[in-house]
Coordinates of C-alpha atoms in Angstrom, one line a residue:
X1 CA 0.0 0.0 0.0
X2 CA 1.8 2.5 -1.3
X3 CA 0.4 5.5 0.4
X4 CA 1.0 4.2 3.9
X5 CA 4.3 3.0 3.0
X6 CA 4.7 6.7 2.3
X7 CA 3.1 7.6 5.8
X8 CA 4.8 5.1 8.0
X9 CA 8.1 5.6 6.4
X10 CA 8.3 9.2 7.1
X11 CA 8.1 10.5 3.7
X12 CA 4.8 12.3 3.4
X13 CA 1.4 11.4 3.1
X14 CA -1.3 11.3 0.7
X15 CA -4.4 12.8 0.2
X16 CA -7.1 12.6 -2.5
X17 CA -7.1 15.9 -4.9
X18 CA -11.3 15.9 -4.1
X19 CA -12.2 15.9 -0.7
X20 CA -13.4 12.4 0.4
X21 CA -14.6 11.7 3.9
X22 CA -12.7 11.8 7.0
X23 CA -12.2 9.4 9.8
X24 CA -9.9 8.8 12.3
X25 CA -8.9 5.5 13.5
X26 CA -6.3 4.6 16.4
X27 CA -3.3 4.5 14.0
X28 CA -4.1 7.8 12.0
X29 CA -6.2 9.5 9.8
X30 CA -8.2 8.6 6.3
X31 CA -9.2 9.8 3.7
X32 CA -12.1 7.6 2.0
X33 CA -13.7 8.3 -1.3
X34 CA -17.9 8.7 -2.1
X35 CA -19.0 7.0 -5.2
X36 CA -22.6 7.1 -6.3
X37 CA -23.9 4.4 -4.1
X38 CA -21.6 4.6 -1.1
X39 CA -18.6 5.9 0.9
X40 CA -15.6 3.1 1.1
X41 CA -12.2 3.2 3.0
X42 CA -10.0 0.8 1.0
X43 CA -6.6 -1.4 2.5
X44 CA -7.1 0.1 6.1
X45 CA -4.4 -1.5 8.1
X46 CA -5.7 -3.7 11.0
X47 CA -2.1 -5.3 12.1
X48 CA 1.5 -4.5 11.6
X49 CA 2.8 -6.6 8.2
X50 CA 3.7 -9.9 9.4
X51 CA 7.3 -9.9 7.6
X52 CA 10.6 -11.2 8.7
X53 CA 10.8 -11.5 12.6
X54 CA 6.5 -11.0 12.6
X55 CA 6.5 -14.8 9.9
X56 CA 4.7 -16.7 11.9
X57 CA 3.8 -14.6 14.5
X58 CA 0.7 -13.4 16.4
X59 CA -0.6 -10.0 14.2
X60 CA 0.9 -7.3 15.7
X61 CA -0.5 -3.8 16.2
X62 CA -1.0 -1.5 12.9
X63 CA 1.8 1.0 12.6
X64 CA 0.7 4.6 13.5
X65 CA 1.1 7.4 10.7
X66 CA 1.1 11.0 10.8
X67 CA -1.0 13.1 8.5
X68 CA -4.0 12.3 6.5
X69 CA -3.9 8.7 4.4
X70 CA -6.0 8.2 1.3
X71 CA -7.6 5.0 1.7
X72 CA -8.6 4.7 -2.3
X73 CA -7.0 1.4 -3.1
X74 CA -7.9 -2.3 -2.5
X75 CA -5.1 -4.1 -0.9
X76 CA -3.1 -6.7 -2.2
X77 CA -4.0 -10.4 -1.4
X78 CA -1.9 -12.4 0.9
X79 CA 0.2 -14.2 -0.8
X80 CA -0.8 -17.5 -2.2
X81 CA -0.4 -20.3 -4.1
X82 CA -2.2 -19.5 -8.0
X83 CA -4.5 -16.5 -6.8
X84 CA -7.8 -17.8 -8.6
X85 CA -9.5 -15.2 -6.4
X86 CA -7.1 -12.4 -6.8
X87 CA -8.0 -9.7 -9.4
X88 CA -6.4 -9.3 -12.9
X89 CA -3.4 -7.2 -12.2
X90 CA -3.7 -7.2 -8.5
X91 CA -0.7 -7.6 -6.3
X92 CA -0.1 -10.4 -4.2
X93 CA 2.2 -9.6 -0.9
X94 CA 3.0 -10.7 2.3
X95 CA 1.9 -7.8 3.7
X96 CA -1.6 -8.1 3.2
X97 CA -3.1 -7.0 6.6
X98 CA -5.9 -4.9 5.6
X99 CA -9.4 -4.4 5.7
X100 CA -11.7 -2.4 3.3
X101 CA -14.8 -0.7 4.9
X102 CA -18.3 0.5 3.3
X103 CA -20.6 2.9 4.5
X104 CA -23.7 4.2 3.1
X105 CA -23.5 7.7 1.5
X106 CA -23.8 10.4 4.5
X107 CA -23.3 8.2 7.6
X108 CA -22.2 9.7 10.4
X109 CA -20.4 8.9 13.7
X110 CA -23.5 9.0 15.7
X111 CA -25.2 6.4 13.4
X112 CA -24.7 3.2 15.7
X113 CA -25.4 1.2 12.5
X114 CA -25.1 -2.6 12.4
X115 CA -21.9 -3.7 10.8
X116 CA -21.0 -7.0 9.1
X117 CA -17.8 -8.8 8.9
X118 CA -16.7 -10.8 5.8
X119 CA -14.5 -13.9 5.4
X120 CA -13.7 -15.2 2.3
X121 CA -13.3 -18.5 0.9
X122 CA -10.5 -20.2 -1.0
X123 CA -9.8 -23.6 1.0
X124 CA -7.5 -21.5 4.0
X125 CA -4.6 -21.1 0.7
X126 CA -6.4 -18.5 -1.6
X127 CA -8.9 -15.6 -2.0
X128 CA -8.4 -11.6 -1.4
X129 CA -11.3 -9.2 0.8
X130 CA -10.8 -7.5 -2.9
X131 CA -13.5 -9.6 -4.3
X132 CA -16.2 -9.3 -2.1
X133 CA -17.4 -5.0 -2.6
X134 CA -19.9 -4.2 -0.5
X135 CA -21.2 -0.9 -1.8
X136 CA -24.4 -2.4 -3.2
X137 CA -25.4 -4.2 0.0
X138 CA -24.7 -1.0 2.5
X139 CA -26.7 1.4 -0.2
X140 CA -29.7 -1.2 -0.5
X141 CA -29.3 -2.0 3.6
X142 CA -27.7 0.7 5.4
X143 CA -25.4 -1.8 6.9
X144 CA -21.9 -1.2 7.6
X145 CA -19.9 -4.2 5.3
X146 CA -16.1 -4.9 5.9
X147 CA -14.2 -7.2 4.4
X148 CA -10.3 -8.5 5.4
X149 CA -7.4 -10.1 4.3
X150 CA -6.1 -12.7 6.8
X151 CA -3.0 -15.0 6.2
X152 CA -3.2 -18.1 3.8
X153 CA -1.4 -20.9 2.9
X154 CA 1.5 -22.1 5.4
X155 CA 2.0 -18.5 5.8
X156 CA -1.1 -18.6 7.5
X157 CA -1.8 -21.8 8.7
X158 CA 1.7 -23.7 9.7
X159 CA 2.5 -26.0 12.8
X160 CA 5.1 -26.3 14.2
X161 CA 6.5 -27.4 17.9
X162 CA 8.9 -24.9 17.8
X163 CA 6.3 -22.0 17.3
X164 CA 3.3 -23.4 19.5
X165 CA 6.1 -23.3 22.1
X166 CA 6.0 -19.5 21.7
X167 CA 2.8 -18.2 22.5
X168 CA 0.0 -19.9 24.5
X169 CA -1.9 -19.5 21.2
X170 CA 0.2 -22.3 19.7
X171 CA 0.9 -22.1 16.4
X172 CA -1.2 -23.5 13.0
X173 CA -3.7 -20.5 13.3
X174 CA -1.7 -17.0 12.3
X175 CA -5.2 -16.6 10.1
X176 CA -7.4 -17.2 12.6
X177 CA -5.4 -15.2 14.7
X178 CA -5.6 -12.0 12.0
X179 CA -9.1 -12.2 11.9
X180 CA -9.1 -12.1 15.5
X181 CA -7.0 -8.5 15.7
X182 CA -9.3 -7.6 12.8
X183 CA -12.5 -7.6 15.2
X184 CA -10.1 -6.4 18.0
X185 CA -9.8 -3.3 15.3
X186 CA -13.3 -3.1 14.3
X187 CA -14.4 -2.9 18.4
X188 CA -12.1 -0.2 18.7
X189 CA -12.3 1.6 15.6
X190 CA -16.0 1.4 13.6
X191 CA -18.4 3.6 16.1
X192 CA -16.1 6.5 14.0
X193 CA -17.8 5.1 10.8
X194 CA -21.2 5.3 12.1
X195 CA -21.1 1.4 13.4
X196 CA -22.3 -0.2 16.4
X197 CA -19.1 -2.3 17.9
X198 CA -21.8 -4.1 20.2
X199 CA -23.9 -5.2 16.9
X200 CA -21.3 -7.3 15.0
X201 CA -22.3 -9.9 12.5
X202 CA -19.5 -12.2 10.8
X203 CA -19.8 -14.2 7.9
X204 CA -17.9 -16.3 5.4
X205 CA -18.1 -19.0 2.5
X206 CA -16.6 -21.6 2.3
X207 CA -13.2 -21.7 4.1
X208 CA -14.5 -18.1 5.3
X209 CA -17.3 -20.3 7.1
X210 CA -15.1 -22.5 8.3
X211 CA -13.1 -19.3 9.9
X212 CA -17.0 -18.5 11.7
X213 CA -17.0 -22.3 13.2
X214 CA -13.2 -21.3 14.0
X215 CA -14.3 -18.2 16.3
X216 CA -17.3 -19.5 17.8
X217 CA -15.3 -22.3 19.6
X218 CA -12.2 -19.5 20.3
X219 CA -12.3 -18.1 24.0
X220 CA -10.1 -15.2 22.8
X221 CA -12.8 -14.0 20.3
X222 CA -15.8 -13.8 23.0
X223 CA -17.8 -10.4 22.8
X224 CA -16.0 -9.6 19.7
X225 CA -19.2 -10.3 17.4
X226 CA -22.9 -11.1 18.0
X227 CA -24.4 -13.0 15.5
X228 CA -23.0 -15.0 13.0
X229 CA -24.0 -16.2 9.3
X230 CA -22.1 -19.6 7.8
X231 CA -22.7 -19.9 3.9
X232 CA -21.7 -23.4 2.7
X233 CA -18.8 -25.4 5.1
X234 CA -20.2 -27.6 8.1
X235 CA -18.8 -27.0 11.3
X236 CA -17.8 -30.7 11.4
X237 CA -14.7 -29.7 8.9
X238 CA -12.8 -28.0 11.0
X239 CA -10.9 -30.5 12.9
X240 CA -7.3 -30.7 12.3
X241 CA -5.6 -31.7 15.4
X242 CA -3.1 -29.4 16.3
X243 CA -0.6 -31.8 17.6
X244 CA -1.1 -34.1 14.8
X245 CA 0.0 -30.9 12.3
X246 CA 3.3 -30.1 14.5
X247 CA 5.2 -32.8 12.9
X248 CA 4.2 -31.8 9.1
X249 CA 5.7 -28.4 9.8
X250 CA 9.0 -30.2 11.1
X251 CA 9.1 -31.8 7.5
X252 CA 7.7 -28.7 5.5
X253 CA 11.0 -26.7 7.5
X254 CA 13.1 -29.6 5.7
X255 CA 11.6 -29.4 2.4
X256 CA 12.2 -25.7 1.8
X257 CA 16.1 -26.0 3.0
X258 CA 15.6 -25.4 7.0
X259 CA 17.5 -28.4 9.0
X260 CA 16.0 -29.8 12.2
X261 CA 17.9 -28.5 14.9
X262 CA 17.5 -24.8 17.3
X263 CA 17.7 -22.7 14.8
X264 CA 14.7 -24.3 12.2
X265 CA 12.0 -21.5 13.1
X266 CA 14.4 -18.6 12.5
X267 CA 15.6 -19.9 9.5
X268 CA 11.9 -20.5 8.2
X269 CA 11.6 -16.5 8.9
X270 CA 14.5 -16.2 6.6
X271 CA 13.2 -18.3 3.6
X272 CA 11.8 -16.7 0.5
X273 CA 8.1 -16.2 0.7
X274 CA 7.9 -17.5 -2.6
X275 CA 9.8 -21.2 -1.8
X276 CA 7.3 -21.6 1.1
X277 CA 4.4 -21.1 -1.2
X278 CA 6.1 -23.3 -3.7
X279 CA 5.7 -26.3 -0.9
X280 CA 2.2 -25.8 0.1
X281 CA 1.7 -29.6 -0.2
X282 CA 4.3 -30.5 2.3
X283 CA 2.1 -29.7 5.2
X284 CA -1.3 -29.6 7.4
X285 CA -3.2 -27.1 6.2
X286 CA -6.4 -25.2 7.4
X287 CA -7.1 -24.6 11.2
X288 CA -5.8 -26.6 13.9
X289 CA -7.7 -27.5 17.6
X290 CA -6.3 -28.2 20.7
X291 CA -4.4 -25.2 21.5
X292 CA -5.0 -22.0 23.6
X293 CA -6.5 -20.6 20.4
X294 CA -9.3 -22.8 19.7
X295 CA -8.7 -25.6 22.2
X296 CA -12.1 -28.0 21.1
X297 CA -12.9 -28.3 17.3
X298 CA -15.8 -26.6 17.2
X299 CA -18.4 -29.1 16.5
X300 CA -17.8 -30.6 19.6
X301 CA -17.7 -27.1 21.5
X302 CA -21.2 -26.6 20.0
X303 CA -22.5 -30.0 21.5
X304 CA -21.4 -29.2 24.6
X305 CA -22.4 -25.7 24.9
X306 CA -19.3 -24.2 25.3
X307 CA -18.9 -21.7 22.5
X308 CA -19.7 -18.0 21.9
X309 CA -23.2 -18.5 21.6
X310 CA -24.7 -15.8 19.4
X311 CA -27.7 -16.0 16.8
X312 CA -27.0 -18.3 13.8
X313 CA -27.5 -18.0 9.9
X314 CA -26.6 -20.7 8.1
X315 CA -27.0 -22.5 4.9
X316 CA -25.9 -23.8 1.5
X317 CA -26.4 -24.2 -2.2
X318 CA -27.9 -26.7 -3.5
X319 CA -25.7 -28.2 -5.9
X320 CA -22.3 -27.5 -3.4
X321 CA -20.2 -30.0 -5.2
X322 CA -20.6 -29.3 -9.2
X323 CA -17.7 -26.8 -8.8
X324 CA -15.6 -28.6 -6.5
X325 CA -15.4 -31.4 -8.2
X326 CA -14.2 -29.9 -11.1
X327 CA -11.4 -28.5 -8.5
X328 CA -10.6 -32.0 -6.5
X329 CA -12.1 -34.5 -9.2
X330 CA -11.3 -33.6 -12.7
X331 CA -11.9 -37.2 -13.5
X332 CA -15.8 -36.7 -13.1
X333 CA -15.7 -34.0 -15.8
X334 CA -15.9 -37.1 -18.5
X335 CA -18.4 -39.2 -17.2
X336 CA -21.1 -40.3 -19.3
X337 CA -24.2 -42.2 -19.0
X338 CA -22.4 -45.7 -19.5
X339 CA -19.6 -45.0 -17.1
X340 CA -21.7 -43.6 -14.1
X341 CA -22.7 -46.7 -12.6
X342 CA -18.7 -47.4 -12.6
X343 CA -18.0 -44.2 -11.5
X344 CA -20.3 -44.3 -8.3
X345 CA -18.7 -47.9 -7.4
X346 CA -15.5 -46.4 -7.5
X347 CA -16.4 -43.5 -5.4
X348 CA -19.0 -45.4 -3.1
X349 CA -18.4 -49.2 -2.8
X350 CA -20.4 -50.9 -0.8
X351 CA -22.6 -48.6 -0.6
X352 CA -22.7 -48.0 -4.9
X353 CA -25.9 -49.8 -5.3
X354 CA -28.2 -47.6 -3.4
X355 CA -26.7 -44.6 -4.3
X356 CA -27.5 -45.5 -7.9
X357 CA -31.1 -46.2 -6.7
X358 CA -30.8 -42.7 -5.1
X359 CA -29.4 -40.5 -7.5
X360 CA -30.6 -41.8 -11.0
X361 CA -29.3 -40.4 -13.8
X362 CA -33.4 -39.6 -15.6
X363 CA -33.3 -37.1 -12.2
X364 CA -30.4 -35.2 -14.0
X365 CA -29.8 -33.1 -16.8
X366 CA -26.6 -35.1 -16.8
X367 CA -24.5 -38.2 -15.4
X368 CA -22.0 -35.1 -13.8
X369 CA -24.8 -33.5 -12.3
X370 CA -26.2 -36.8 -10.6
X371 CA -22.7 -37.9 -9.3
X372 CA -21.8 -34.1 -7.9
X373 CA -25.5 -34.1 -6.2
X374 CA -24.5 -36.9 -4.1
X375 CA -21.2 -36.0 -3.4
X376 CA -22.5 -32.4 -2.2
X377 CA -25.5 -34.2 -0.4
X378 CA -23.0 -36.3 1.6
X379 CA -20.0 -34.2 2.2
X380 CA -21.8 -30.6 2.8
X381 CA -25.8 -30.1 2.5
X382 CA -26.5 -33.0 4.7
X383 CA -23.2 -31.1 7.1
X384 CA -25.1 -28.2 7.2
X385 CA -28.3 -29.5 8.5
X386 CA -26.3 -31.4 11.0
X387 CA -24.3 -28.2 12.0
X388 CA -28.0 -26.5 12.1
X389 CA -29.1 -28.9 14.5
X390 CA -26.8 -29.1 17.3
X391 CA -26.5 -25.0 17.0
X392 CA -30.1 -24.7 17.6
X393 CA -30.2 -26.9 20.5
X394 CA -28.7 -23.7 22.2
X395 CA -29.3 -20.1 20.3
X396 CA -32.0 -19.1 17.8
X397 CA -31.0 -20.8 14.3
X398 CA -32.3 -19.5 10.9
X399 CA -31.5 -22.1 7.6
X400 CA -31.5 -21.5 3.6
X401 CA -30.9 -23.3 0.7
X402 CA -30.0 -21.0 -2.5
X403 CA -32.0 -22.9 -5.2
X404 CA -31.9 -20.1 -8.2
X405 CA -31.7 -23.0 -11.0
X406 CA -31.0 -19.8 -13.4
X407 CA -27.9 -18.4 -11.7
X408 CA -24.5 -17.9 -13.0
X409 CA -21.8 -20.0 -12.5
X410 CA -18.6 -19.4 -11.3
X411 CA -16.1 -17.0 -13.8
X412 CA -14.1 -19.7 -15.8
X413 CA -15.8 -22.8 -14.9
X414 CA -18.1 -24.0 -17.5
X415 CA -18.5 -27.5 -16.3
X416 CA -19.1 -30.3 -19.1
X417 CA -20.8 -30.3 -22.1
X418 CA -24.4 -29.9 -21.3
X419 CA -24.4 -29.6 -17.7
X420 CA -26.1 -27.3 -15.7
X421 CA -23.5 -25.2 -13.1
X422 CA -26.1 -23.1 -11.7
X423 CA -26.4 -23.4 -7.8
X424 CA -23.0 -24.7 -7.5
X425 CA -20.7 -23.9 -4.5
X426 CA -19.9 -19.6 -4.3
X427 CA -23.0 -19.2 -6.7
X428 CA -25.1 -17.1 -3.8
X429 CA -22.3 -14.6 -3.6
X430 CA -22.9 -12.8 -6.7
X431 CA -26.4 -11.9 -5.2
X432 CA -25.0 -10.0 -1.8
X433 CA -21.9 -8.6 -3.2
X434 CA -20.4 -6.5 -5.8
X435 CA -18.5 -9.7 -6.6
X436 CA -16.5 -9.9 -10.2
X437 CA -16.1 -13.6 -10.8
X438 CA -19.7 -14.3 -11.6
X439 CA -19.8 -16.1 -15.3
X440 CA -22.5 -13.4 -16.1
X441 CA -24.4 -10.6 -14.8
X442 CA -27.7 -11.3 -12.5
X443 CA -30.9 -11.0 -14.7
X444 CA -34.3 -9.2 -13.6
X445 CA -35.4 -12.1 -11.9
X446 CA -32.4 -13.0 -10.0
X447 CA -31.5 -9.1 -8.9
X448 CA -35.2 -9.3 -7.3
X449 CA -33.3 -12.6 -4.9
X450 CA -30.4 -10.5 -4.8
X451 CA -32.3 -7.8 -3.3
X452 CA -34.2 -9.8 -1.0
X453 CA -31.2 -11.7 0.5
X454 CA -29.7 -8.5 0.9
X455 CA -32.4 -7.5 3.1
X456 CA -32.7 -10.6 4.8
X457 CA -28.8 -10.9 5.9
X458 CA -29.0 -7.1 7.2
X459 CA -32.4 -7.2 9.2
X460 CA -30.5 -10.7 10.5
X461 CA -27.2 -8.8 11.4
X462 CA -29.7 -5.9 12.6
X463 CA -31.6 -7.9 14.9
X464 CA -31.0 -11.4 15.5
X465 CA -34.1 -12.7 13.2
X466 CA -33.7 -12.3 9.3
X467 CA -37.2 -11.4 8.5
X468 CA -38.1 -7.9 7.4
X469 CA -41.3 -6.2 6.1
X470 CA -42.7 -6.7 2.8
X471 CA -40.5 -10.4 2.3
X472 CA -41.5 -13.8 2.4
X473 CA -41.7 -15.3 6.3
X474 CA -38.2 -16.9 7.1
X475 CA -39.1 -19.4 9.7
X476 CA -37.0 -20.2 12.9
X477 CA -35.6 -23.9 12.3
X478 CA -36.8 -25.5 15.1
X479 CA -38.0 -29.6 15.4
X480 CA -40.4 -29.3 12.2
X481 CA -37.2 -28.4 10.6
X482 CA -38.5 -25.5 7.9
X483 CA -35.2 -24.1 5.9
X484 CA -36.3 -21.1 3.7
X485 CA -35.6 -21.9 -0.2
X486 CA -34.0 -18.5 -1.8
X487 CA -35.3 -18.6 -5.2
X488 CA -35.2 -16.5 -8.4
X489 CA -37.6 -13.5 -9.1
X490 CA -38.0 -13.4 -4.9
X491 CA -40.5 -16.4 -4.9
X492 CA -38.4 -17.7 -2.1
X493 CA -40.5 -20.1 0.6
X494 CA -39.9 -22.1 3.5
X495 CA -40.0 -26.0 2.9
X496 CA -40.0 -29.2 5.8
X497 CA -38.4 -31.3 2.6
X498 CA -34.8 -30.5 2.8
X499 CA -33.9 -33.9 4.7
X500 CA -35.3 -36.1 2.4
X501 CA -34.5 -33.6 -0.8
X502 CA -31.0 -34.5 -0.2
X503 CA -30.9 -38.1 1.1
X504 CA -29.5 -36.9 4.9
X505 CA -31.1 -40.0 6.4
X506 CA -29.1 -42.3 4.4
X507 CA -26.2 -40.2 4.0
X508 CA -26.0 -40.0 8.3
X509 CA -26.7 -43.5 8.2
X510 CA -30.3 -43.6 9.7

C-alpha cells in the first residue's frame, strides 16, 4: 500500500485531490472516497505486516502514521499459491493485513449502525477481501460491510512445535489469529464510521465459514461479534488436530532448505516467501484444535455448549459439489451415462448400489450433475443441517438453501458439455456482493433474490431474526425443521423437505 508505506516511512502522506470523507482510527487519519452508491475506506491496516521477525507470529498492532492517508485502493491479497480469487493485475504480498470498509452515502459517527464482517473463501490457501465489494449491500441496507485479508497458505496456517512453544496461542492458526485482531480493530475503531461495535455480525463462504466455526469455539474472540451467518462449510470440517500438524511443519522446514535442529524456526523466517508457497503440499493445512486458540474443534464445542453462543445464519447451495469437483475431481468432468454406474462404485463401494437407486441419472440433466449431487449431499448439505441442528439446540438458528436454478456459474468454470452449473458452490455470492467472478451478470429475476437476500442478511445482522417487512416469512428452524428456499424472481418459501430432498437419512446412516 503504497500510500502508507509513504506515511509510516516518514516521507509524506497522501491525500485525494477531491475531498473524500474523514475518519480517524487509532493509527491515524483517512481519507475515503464517495461514489454514487456509497462511501468506502480501501486497505485500512488492522495489524502490523507480518514480515521477517512478525513470519509466523501473532498479528501485531498497525503501525501509526502521521497526517492524512488516502484509503482509495484495494489491498493486495496475501500471498498464495495460484491467486484464482485475486483480481487481474492485483498484487499479491506478504503484507496483506488490511481491511476495506463500506458505508452508506452520509453516515455519520452518531449512526450506531449494524456492521458485518466478511470472510472469504478459497480452502484457507487462496482468495483476497478485494473480491467481495460491499457498496451495493450498504446502499440497498444501510449496513456497515467490511471485508479483510487474513494469512493463507502455510503462511497462515503452519504448525510447528517450535512456534506453539512461543505463545499460549500455539501455532497452525496466524489466520485465525488475523481475523481475531481484525474484530479487536473493528471494536475499537468502527463507532467513527457510524457502526455499532456491540452489533457485530461475521460471515464467510466456504473456508471463510469455516473461519466463523473457528471463532465460535475461540475463548479469545468472546464479545468480539454477536451473530454469525455460515454460507456453505459444516462445522464438522474444521478438525485438524493441532498436535497431529506439528510434525508436518517439522518436514515442510526440511523441504524448503531449514534443517532440524534450534535454529529451524528462524531460519523458516529467513526463507523466501515464494519457496514456502512453492511447498504448500508438504504440510497440514487449514485450522488446527487443541491449542489456547481454539482448544475443542468446534463441533464438539457446540455439542457441549461451550462456544460463543450468538444468533446463527446458516445455509448452503444446493448443488455445493458441481464446482468442487471440477477442482478436486477432474476425472468426473468425462463421465457419461455408461460409465456412471462405474463411476459411483468407484467412489461409493459398498454402498454404490443404493446410491444409484438414489441419485438416477433420468433425475439429472446429466451423469456429472447426478454424481456431484451426491457427493454435495454427503459431504456438505447434509453437514449443514447437521451443524444446524446441534447450534439450535442452544441459540435461535435461521436455515436457507439458494435454489436459483438460473444463476451464474462461477467465472471460468463451465463444467461439461451440457451440464447445468447453476447453484454450484460460491453461486449465492454474486447476489450480496459486488463480486466480479460471476460467469454473467444477474438478470431481472435474479436481482429481485439478490435484493431480498440483501435484506434478509441485514435485518439478520440488525436484529437477530432475518425477517423484514414486505418479504416472504423466514421461519425459525426449530423440530419441524422449515429451511427457507431463496429462489429467483423473490419467490423464495420455506420447505420441511430439505432432509429427504437430499438423502441426509441415508447419507448420516439412519
Amino acid at each position: 500500500m503504497a500510500a502508507f508505506a509513504l506515511a509510516t516511512l516518514g516521507l509524506g502522506h497522501a491525500t485525494a485531490q477531491d475531498s473524500g470523507p474523514l475518519v480517524t482510527v487509532d493509527s491515524g487519519s483517512l481519507e475515503g472516497v464517495a461514489t454514487d452508491r456509497a462511501e468506502q475506506f480501501l486497505g485500512i491496516p488492522y495489524a502490523a505486516p507480518p514480515i521477517k521477525d512478525l513470519r509466523f507470529s501473532p498479528p501485531r498492532p498497525a503501525i501509526a502514521w502521521t497526517g492524512t492517508v488516502a484509503a482509495d485502493d484495494l489491498p493486495p491479497a496475501c500471498l498464495q499459491f495460484e491467486p484464482k480469487g485475486a483480481l487481474e493485475g492485483q498484487a499479491a504480498s506478504e503484507d496483506c493485513l488490511y481491511l476495506s470498509l463500506y458505508r452508506p452515502l452520509g453516515a455519520t459517527a452518531s449512526d450506531a449502525r449494524p456492521v458485518m464482517v466478511y470472510f472469504h473463501g478459497g480452502a484457507w490457501t487462496q482468495g483476497t477481501s478485494a473480491n467481495y465489494g460491499g457498496a451495493s449491500l450498504v446502499a440497498e441496507t444501510g449496513v456497515i460491510e467490511i471485508s479483510i485479508n487474513y494469512r493463507l497458505g502455510a503462511l497462515g496456517y503452519l504448525a510447528h512445535p517450535e512456534l506453539s512453544a512461543e505463545t499460549p496461542m500455539g501455532s497452525g492458526n496466524y489466520g485465525t489469529m488475523d481475523q481475531i485482531a481484525a474484530l479487536e480493530w473493528v471494536k475499537r475503531n468502527v463507532a467513527a464510521f457510524g457502526g455499532d461495535p456491540d452489533n457485530v455480525t461475521i460471515f464467510g463462504q466456504s473456508a471463510g465459514a469455516g473461519s466463523v466455526c473457528a471463532l465460535l469455539a475461540a475463548p479469545s474472540a468472546a464479545g468480539l461479534f454477536h451473530r454469525a451467518i455460515l454460507h456453505s462449510l459444516p462445522c464438522g470440517w474444521v478438525s485438524t488436530d493441532l498436535k497431529t500438524a506439528e510434525p508436518s511443519g517439522v518436514a515442510f522446514a526440511e523441504a524448503v532448505g531449514c534443517p532440524a535442529g534450534a535454529d529451524q524456526v528462524a531460519c523458516l523466517r529467513g526463507v523466501w516467501a515464494g519457496t514456502l508457497i512453492a511447498h504448500q503440499a508438504d504440510y497440514t493445512g487449514g485450522i488446527k484444535v487443541g491449542g489456547g486458540l481454539i482448544p475443542v474443534a468446534p463441533e464438539a464445542a457446540i455439542a457441549s455448549g461451550e462456544w460463543n453462543q450468538v444468533p446463527m445464519l446458516v445455509g448452503a447451495t444446493r448443488s455445493e459439489f458441481k464446482l468442487i469437483a471440477m477442482l478436486l475431481m477432474p476425472e468426473l468432468y468425462g463421465v457419461t451415462a455408461e460409465t456412471y454406474p462405474d463411476m459411483v462404485r468407484k467412489v461409493y463401494s459398498d454402498r454404490a448400489d443404493a446410491v444409484l437407486e438414489l441419485y438416477p441419472l433420468a433425475n439429472f440433466n446429466s451423469p456429472y450433475e447426478a454424481i456431484t449431487q451426491a457427493m454435495g449431499d454427503e459431504a456438505f448439505v447434509c453437514g449443514t443441517g447437521a451443524t444446524v441442528a446441534k447450534l439450535a439446540e442452544w441459540v435461535p438458528t435461521y436455515q436457507y438453501e439458494f435454489d436459483d436454478r438460473t444463476s451464474p456459474g462461477l467465472y471460468g468454470f463451465d463444467g461439461p458439455p451440457g451440464a447445468d452449473m447453476s447453484n454450484g458452490h460460491s453461486a449465492d455470492l454474486q447476489y450480496l456482493f459486488d463480486y466480479d467472478l460471476g460467469a454473467a451478470d444477474l438478470d431481472v429475476t435474479q436481482e429481485k433474490l439478490a435484493t431480498q437476500m440483501m435484506h434478509y442478511w441485514a435485518s439478520f445482522a440488525a436484529k437477530g431474526d432475518p425477517n423484514f417487512d414486505g418479504g416472504p416469512v423466514w421461519p425459525q428452524w426449530t423440530d419441524n425443521q422449515q429451511v427457507l428456499a431463496l429462489r429467483a424472481g423473490g419467490e423464495s418459501t420455506p420447505i420441511t423437505s430439505f432432509a429427504a430432498d437430499h438423502n441426509c437419512d441415508f447419507w448420516s446412516g439412519n
